[in-house]
Phi, psi and omega in degrees: 000152178260004197272340179211144181296131179286146177254144179301337181267003179302122182289153178267142182270102170059037188295315185285328186250013181089153180237127181228132186231144171228154179214144172210115182060233181267015182242136173215158179227141174235125180221178176264184184296337179281352188086004184275146168253122190235023183082209186061234176266355180292161173154167168259119185244142171223128183050044175065023172238137181279111184270341170222125177252349176213139178198084190238141183246131174238152178235116182063033179079006180232148171297141179288171174270143181273129172262310179195162174212146182199154168259136180299159185302330181269005177068022180263315187252136167256133178230131174238127176256124187229165177218161182281147165276168178307131185250144178294157183294137172239040185168231184281329184211162179284158177265122181289166179293144169075029176250343178254123174264123180246124180239129175248122177240129189221146171206169178243142175195135177058042179063026179231149170262128176248137178215140173242126176250120182243137178236131175231131179264116177256011177286179183267006178203172179301143179237136172247127185210151178258127175260125182239129175243120178255138185215156177197156176225118179265350178052038180277141173297147182299332177288327172295316180301325180278356173115001178283121182285155175234141179290324178206161180232174177283203186255122174263116186277157174294143180300144175258116189253126172245188184294322185226023179201150175231125179259124178250132190220146180219130174261111183283160176293345178274006179083006181260131174267127181246132184233142167233119179249117178269116187243144183241145179289337176222143181300127175296160177290329173219130181227121178237182183289349182227003183198152173231139177236135177235123178272111185259138171246114188244099171298159179304133178062015176278158178236125177244132182238138174234133179249135180236150169220145175231121182198187186284344179222167182282138175221179175246097181300150179199167177300320182294317178296317180300311183294318181294316180292321178298319179297318178296316180298319181289323177297317180297320180292320177300320179297316180293321181288342184279354182283142171083172179287160185230111175283141177213135185244183175272002184253118186299313182295320178296319177298322178299320178295315179301314183291320177296319180295317176299318181295322180293319178294318178299321178300319186276346182285131171249147181262122178243166176305333179277352180123187182289146178218125179279114172293157196287307184181159180251136010263340194279340190226044181276059185203162179294129170238140183296302184301313183295317179298318180296311184293320176299318178296322175299316182298326184263355191303319183293337180260325187214094181287341181297327178294317178298319179299316179297319179295313181298318180296318180295315183290327176296321180292331183256018179295144182292142178234000181218165180261129177211119178289331179295318181262003182054038183255156174203151184306130179097344184287147182264141185302140174266320189199146173225144182222156179242012188282169181300313182295325177292317180296325181277352182079016176289333171230153186275009195267010174304311166213107191240142187239019185278056172229115184287336186265346187295322183292311176295326177297324177300314179292321176303315181295319179298317178296318179293323178297318179298317178294319184291324189247333189070021184278078183291330181297314179294319179297322177299319179293327182277346190304315178302322178293318181295318180291326176294319178297315179293328176299317177297317180301312184293319178298319181290318178296326182292343178277349180261138183298335180258000180081022180272154175271117186240169176218157170211147180302135179287293177224161176302135186109333173276182183280135177285313175254138192234018166268190182292331172272088191253014172288160190292339183251018186277346178239124185201169176272173183300333179269004178092354180289148180277128184281154177282152176281163000283151185250134173248106179280143185295316184291331179294323177294326174296319177298319179296317176305313181292322179295319178297317178296320179297315180296323178298315180293320179294318179296321179300319180290335177275359178084013181261083185293326180296313178295320179300316180292321179301311183288328176296318179295317180295324178298316179296322178294322178294316179301314181299317182293319179295316180298323182281324193250349177252337181288136178236110185296324180294321178280341186058035177200181178267140175293160185286331185193166165243140187260186183292346175263012180062037179249137180285133172275103189274076186230135176274113183218165184287353178309329182294336177299325178289327176294321175297321183302320182275354175077028181282316188296150169299153187302314185292329176286320177302319180297322177295318179297316182297320178300322178292318182295340178281339191282163183301324178301330177264310188274112183283349190096344173245007183135174183282132176285154175292336181217136181290149175300156181074357175280151174303143180072004178299129178205110183295347179261005182278172181286314185232358189249052177134359176279177177242123177249119182305321181293327178292320176299320180296319176298317179298316180298315180293324177294318176298315179297326179302328179262021172089358183269066186291331178296330176293321176297319178299316181297315182291325175296320178297316179296318181292322177299317180294326174294318181300322178302318181289337179262022178068031180069010177240101181291132175283170176310315178202166171214170187292151186262026177299147178299144180295133179240142182305126177081357182254141178280167170297151185263126185290148169270125196295334183242030177289145173292143181202113001283169182216133195296308186282345169289316177296324182283348186297325181299324184285325175293318180291323178295319176299320178296320179293318184277345178066036184269137171224124182256124180245096182290331180294319181267353181066045181218156175242125178255132183232122185246108174045064184294151174225135174271142176301154179302138180091351178250131175253336180217145176210136178235132173262108186272136172059052177278119180279128179229098178060033179096344174263156184237134176227159166257127184248122183253150175226138180215138177278125176232103186065233181270357184253158169243125181253147178248146182203161175282119181263358179157173177095197188298140175271357181279346179276127177274137175244116180250106187243136173243121183279000000 
């Protein structure tokens, strides 16, 4: 995630035993392959508070053996298949290893965890065994879990134990009482405040089931409740996955990647009154973030404009209206992050509603402009217009404070973010010798976003008939392009520097930020070609995608968060930027590299992974505390696929423009099913014929124009 600086003490989520995540609304769970919650970063969380910090299962006093673990294709069910280790005798003889099959099936729905534990005895005689479930709730704020210390906490009450339920309760300093009630479908033989024991008698081939629920109040778990809630959860997920067009190819593995990515985005989407919004990632960022929501919506815009509409509506509603150095807010600024946790509510951290992202506001305007082009939805843009002009007002006021007209940032107060671009770790912006530059900082890609936002506002104003405003913003866009070309280009490096600092000195560092500059189309063609040539080279291209920082640069570390790692969404920006300048084969190559990385990660791309050079026979190396799943990592395939196919959808004109499409390697055919174009729907086909890829109407409305250039 780019949203908060990582701490060396940030715990890892299930690294040794695997990490498995589920989410529903404001509730998510992270466990290991056994289905166990063991502390660290594991837990059942609701509204950024850990409601279960331990949930471990033993069989006969021993942890079971793992057979397999998986998340269902629709991201609703987690299943762990386990077996017994050799058990001591509870009668005439001991139970040998591998005769008891233990299955844990779990899902979330309605702020509750549902679980079914099934035991089947495949031995040659009756088995007696004790099943033990250990549980605890520390009710720690997610910032505490990540390592932020607190001077004091609220009151953790002693567990309240009944025959078939245990209530765990915490009174927060914010005046909110938080409860986790662990409920059993049958009374355990022994139930204490931290453990339940069930003495099972398992005849051969018999099946015994236990149903558990964990939620804010006591209920009576049952098979019927489990089945009914699971059906509701799956229906809701199907509805979310059903939005937008669906690409499908002739390659099974590639289709698996597409479907897993769609499922991950659907998992992370929360429904608000303003519409759907993709939360950023699990475990650390399972909440709305401005930048992440915008970029994910951009990645999906050509397929699903509804997500962009939901993101724009939510961010307009949460736009800053006051100035606060603690929250880094100012009127017109777009939200960076929102939290509901105890520490956020008390102001112990500024992230209850935090605005410390310098790029979120121009990205918001970029998305609005792209949404208008994609859909022709002038009514929604009219409703959004006061928010857009307020956002542009903040940008212009801030740019006017810089002698060159750049959009800069500086940390508001301690506790907020030191760096406020997408690379927001404390060491991600530096000079060629590795020294940290003084604020205020002007990031190169942020100026590109401002350039694109000004152009978007100019086009929107022109359509509204406001020629004066359109000309004003058009003039500022040209001035921004001129300033970036003059003050960020470094002829010796043959690329753009990463930033200018508070002393008006260029940070002469080769970094992937320039890929974002290509994406918005700011560089002159001959300079863009030089940048693209660098991004192709081994110092940048790891073989699994473009590194955030080129090798041999100061602070380069392939295991770092932002200084040499590979971020799939960043690779997607680079690929789309290369395609913007006609280098579509580069987009194909980067999509291929990212796909091969996805195969090694089980078709679920993490937030980032290490930037070590690709070695024959070796997989990409995981970054230990990466979010998984993560929205803009899942969305990267769709941005890169659009770059390869050269698709632009114009809903206002009712046409699809296709510029020199290329199919990724290994694909001969691809169809985009049910693509909405200005209210009409078409199926768009692509097929490789010799060295060319041709596009054609595969079905749907004949009213949509297809303008294709081979």
